CSV table of C-alpha atoms in Angstrom, one decimal:
chain,number,residue,atom,x,y,z
A,5,LEU,CA,9.7,-8.1,-12.7
A,6,PHE,CA,10.8,-5.3,-10.4
A,7,ASN,CA,9.8,-1.9,-11.7
A,8,ALA,CA,9.2,1.3,-9.6
A,9,LEU,CA,8.9,-0.7,-6.4
A,10,HIS,CA,6.8,1.0,-3.8
A,11,SER,CA,6.5,-1.3,-0.8
A,12,ILE,CA,7.8,-4.6,0.7
A,13,SER,CA,6.2,-6.7,3.4
A,14,ARG,CA,6.8,-10.1,5.0
A,15,THR,CA,4.6,-13.1,4.2
A,16,ARG,CA,4.5,-16.5,5.7
A,17,ARG,CA,6.6,-17.8,2.8
A,18,GLY,CA,8.8,-14.8,2.0
A,19,TYR,CA,8.4,-11.3,0.8
A,20,LEU,CA,5.7,-9.4,-1.0
A,21,VAL,CA,6.4,-6.3,-3.2
A,22,ALA,CA,4.3,-3.9,-5.2
A,23,SER,CA,6.0,-3.6,-8.6
A,24,THR,CA,4.0,-0.5,-9.2
A,25,GLY,CA,5.3,0.3,-12.7
A,26,LEU,CA,3.9,-3.0,-13.9
A,27,ASP,CA,0.6,-3.0,-12.0
A,28,LEU,CA,2.0,-6.2,-10.4
A,29,LEU,CA,2.3,-7.8,-7.0
A,30,VAL,CA,5.2,-10.3,-6.6
A,31,GLU,CA,5.9,-12.7,-3.8
A,32,PHE,CA,9.3,-14.3,-3.6
A,33,ASN,CA,11.6,-16.1,-1.2
A,34,ARG,CA,15.2,-15.4,0.0
A,35,GLN,CA,16.6,-17.2,-3.0
A,36,GLY,CA,14.8,-14.9,-5.3
A,37,GLU,CA,12.4,-17.5,-6.5
A,38,VAL,CA,9.0,-16.1,-7.6
A,39,LEU,CA,6.3,-17.8,-5.4
A,40,TRP,CA,3.2,-15.9,-6.6
A,41,THR,CA,2.2,-13.0,-8.9
A,42,TRP,CA,-0.9,-11.0,-9.5
A,43,TRP,CA,-1.0,-8.9,-12.6
A,44,ALA,CA,-3.8,-6.3,-12.5
A,45,THR,CA,-4.1,-6.3,-16.2
A,46,ASP,CA,-5.2,-10.0,-16.0
A,47,HIS,CA,-7.9,-9.3,-13.5
A,48,GLY,CA,-10.1,-6.6,-14.9
A,49,PHE,CA,-7.8,-3.6,-14.9
A,50,ALA,CA,-6.9,-3.5,-18.6
A,51,LEU,CA,-7.3,0.3,-19.3
A,52,THR,CA,-5.2,3.2,-18.1
A,53,PRO,CA,-6.8,6.4,-16.7
A,54,THR,CA,-6.8,7.9,-20.2
A,55,GLY,CA,-8.7,4.9,-21.6
A,56,GLN,CA,-5.7,3.2,-23.3
A,57,PRO,CA,-5.4,-0.6,-23.2
A,58,ARG,CA,-2.2,-1.8,-21.5
A,59,GLU,CA,-0.3,-4.8,-22.8
A,60,LEU,CA,2.8,-6.1,-21.1
A,61,ASP,CA,5.4,-8.6,-22.1
A,62,LYS,CA,5.7,-10.7,-18.9
A,63,SER,CA,8.9,-12.3,-20.1
A,64,ALA,CA,10.8,-9.0,-20.7
A,65,ASP,CA,13.3,-7.4,-18.3
A,66,HIS,CA,11.4,-4.3,-17.1
A,67,ARG,CA,14.0,-3.2,-14.5
A,68,THR,CA,15.4,-0.2,-16.5
A,69,ILE,CA,12.2,0.9,-18.3
A,70,LYS,CA,10.3,3.9,-17.0
A,71,TYR,CA,6.5,3.7,-17.0
A,72,GLY,CA,4.6,6.9,-16.1
A,73,THR,CA,1.8,6.8,-13.6
A,74,LEU,CA,-0.8,7.5,-16.3
A,75,SER,CA,0.4,4.5,-18.3
A,76,GLN,CA,-0.4,2.2,-15.4
A,77,THR,CA,-3.9,0.8,-14.9
A,78,THR,CA,-4.0,0.8,-11.1
A,79,HIS,CA,-0.6,2.1,-9.8
A,80,VAL,CA,-0.9,-0.6,-7.1
A,81,ASN,CA,1.5,0.7,-4.5
A,82,SER,CA,1.3,-1.4,-1.3
A,83,ALA,CA,0.2,-4.9,-0.3
A,84,ALA,CA,0.1,-7.0,2.8
A,85,GLU,CA,-0.9,-10.6,3.6
A,86,LEU,CA,-3.9,-11.2,5.8
A,87,PRO,CA,-3.8,-14.1,8.4
A,88,ASP,CA,-6.3,-16.0,6.2
A,89,GLY,CA,-3.9,-15.9,3.3
A,90,ARG,CA,-5.6,-13.2,1.2
A,91,VAL,CA,-3.7,-10.2,0.1
A,92,LEU,CA,-4.8,-6.6,0.7
A,93,ALA,CA,-3.6,-4.1,-1.9
A,94,THR,CA,-4.1,-0.3,-2.4
A,95,LEU,CA,-5.2,0.7,-5.9
A,96,PHE,CA,-4.1,4.3,-6.4
A,97,HIS,CA,-6.2,5.1,-9.5
A,98,GLN,CA,-9.3,3.4,-8.3
A,99,GLY,CA,-9.2,4.8,-4.8
A,100,MET,CA,-9.8,1.6,-3.0
A,101,VAL,CA,-8.3,-1.3,-1.0
A,102,VAL,CA,-9.0,-4.7,-2.4
A,103,ALA,CA,-8.7,-8.2,-1.0
A,104,ILE,CA,-7.2,-10.7,-3.4
A,105,ASP,CA,-7.7,-14.5,-3.3
A,106,ARG,CA,-4.3,-16.1,-3.9
A,107,GLU,CA,-5.6,-19.2,-5.7
A,108,SER,CA,-7.9,-17.6,-8.2
A,109,GLY,CA,-6.6,-14.0,-8.3
A,110,ALA,CA,-10.2,-12.8,-7.9
A,111,TRP,CA,-10.5,-9.5,-5.9
A,112,GLN,CA,-13.2,-7.8,-3.9
A,113,PRO,CA,-13.2,-4.2,-2.7
A,114,VAL,CA,-13.1,-3.9,1.1
A,115,LEU,CA,-12.7,-0.1,1.3
A,116,GLU,CA,-13.7,2.4,-1.3
A,117,GLY,CA,-14.0,6.2,-1.7
A,118,LEU,CA,-10.3,6.9,-0.9
A,119,ASP,CA,-8.2,9.5,-2.8
A,120,HIS,CA,-5.0,7.9,-4.1
A,121,PRO,CA,-4.4,5.5,-1.1
A,122,HIS,CA,-1.1,4.2,0.1
A,123,ALA,CA,0.5,2.1,2.8
A,124,VAL,CA,-1.9,-0.7,3.7
A,125,ARG,CA,-0.7,-2.6,6.7
A,126,VAL,CA,-2.3,-5.5,8.6
A,127,LEU,CA,-2.4,-5.2,12.4
A,128,ASP,CA,-4.2,-8.4,13.3
A,129,GLU,CA,-6.9,-10.8,12.1
A,130,GLN,CA,-9.5,-8.0,11.9
A,131,HIS,CA,-7.7,-4.7,11.6
A,132,PHE,CA,-5.6,-2.9,9.0
A,133,THR,CA,-4.5,0.7,8.5
A,134,VAL,CA,-4.3,2.7,5.3
A,135,ALA,CA,-3.4,6.2,4.2
A,136,ASP,CA,-6.2,8.1,2.5
A,137,THR,CA,-3.5,10.2,0.9
A,138,VAL,CA,-5.1,13.3,-0.7
A,139,HIS,CA,-7.7,13.6,2.1
A,140,GLY,CA,-4.7,13.6,4.5
A,141,LYS,CA,-6.2,11.0,6.8
A,142,ALA,CA,-4.9,7.8,8.5
A,143,LEU,CA,-7.5,5.2,8.8
A,144,LEU,CA,-7.8,2.3,11.3
A,145,VAL,CA,-10.2,-0.2,9.6
A,146,LYS,CA,-12.0,-3.3,11.0
A,147,LEU,CA,-12.4,-6.0,8.4
A,148,ASN,CA,-15.2,-8.5,8.7
A,149,GLY,CA,-15.1,-10.9,5.8
A,150,GLN,CA,-15.7,-8.7,2.7
A,151,GLN,CA,-17.1,-5.9,4.8
A,152,SER,CA,-15.2,-3.2,6.6
A,153,SER,CA,-15.8,-0.2,8.9
A,154,VAL,CA,-13.5,2.7,9.8
A,155,GLU,CA,-12.9,2.6,13.6
A,156,ALA,CA,-10.6,5.7,13.8
A,157,GLU,CA,-9.7,8.5,11.4
A,158,ILE,CA,-6.7,10.7,12.2
A,159,ASP,CA,-6.4,14.0,10.4
A,160,ALA,CA,-2.7,14.4,9.6
A,161,GLY,CA,-2.9,18.0,8.5
A,162,THR,CA,-1.6,17.5,5.0
A,163,SER,CA,-2.8,17.2,1.4
A,164,TRP,CA,-0.5,14.2,0.8
A,165,LEU,CA,-0.3,11.6,3.6
A,166,GLN,CA,2.3,9.3,2.0
A,167,ASP,CA,2.5,6.8,4.8
A,168,CYS,CA,0.9,6.0,8.1
A,169,ARG,CA,1.2,3.1,10.6
A,170,TYR,CA,-0.2,2.4,14.0
A,171,ASP,CA,2.6,1.0,16.3
A,172,ALA,CA,0.7,-1.1,18.8
A,173,ARG,CA,3.8,-1.8,20.9
A,174,ASN,CA,4.2,2.0,21.7
A,175,ASN,CA,0.5,2.8,21.2
A,176,CYS,CA,1.2,5.6,18.7
A,177,TRP,CA,0.7,6.6,15.1
A,178,VAL,CA,3.5,7.4,12.8
A,179,LEU,CA,2.3,9.8,10.0
A,180,VAL,CA,4.4,10.9,7.0
A,181,ASP,CA,3.7,14.1,5.2
A,182,GLY,CA,5.1,13.4,1.7
A,183,LYS,CA,5.0,17.0,0.6
A,184,GLN,CA,6.9,18.4,3.5
A,185,SER,CA,9.0,15.3,4.5
A,186,ARG,CA,7.5,15.7,8.0
A,187,VAL,CA,7.1,12.8,10.4
A,188,THR,CA,4.5,13.2,13.2
A,189,LEU,CA,3.9,10.9,16.1
A,190,ARG,CA,0.5,10.8,17.8
A,191,ARG,CA,-0.4,8.8,21.0
A,192,GLY,CA,-3.3,6.4,21.1
A,193,ARG,CA,-5.4,4.5,18.6
A,194,THR,CA,-7.4,7.7,17.9
A,195,GLY,CA,-4.2,9.8,17.7
A,196,ASP,CA,-5.5,12.4,20.1
A,197,THR,CA,-2.3,13.3,21.8
A,198,PRO,CA,0.7,14.8,19.9
A,199,LEU,CA,4.0,13.3,20.8
A,200,ALA,CA,6.7,14.6,18.5
A,201,GLN,CA,7.3,16.1,15.1
A,202,PHE,CA,10.4,15.8,12.9
A,203,GLU,CA,11.0,18.2,10.0
A,204,LEU,CA,13.2,16.8,7.3
A,205,ASP,CA,14.4,18.2,4.0
A,206,PRO,CA,11.3,18.6,1.7
A,207,GLU,CA,13.5,17.7,-1.3
A,208,TRP,CA,13.7,14.2,0.1
A,209,ARG,CA,10.0,13.6,-0.7
A,210,LEU,CA,9.9,11.1,2.2
A,211,TYR,CA,8.0,7.9,1.5
A,212,GLU,CA,8.0,5.8,4.6
A,213,ALA,CA,9.0,5.8,8.2
A,214,HIS,CA,9.6,2.6,10.3
A,215,VAL,CA,9.6,2.2,14.1
A,216,LEU,CA,12.7,0.2,15.2
């Protein structure tokens, strides 16, 4: 079930990955047992951006097969568990963050109007961050049930913000320019104060950066 993995995060029961090539979220434990799955094609996302229906053999070994981005219906690329058990996920093609009910698989949009979003991360019971990728902005979002509001918007100065995270322990933002493989640190929840910038090899096409 692993194909073009884009993110991994911890859950209360194990780990949650975005198996992007399959439009699939998979939760599993340390023994490799599958605990939960969410197939976008089973929940209203049956057509690719070109209007073609997508059919997948769920019993096949997809690990060595390459599926292009335009052959995917959502290009779901990140997911994180909320304290109430729901799962937030970024849908690249649809430009939105959705909240998924674990039991039914039903989803609701909580943030729309994004341009190819990535890197959703849960901060606490009410807040998450997400990269509005093509707009080049890192968003701090307050979630209130099915409603949300943007509390802070940080302009990262790029046309492809691949990753962003707010590090509450150090009170700073970590911003990843995917085109230039540049990591920028900004102080404060609103990212007003520049702290540091790291220029890496652009050929790396940097995807994520983590604070140790």
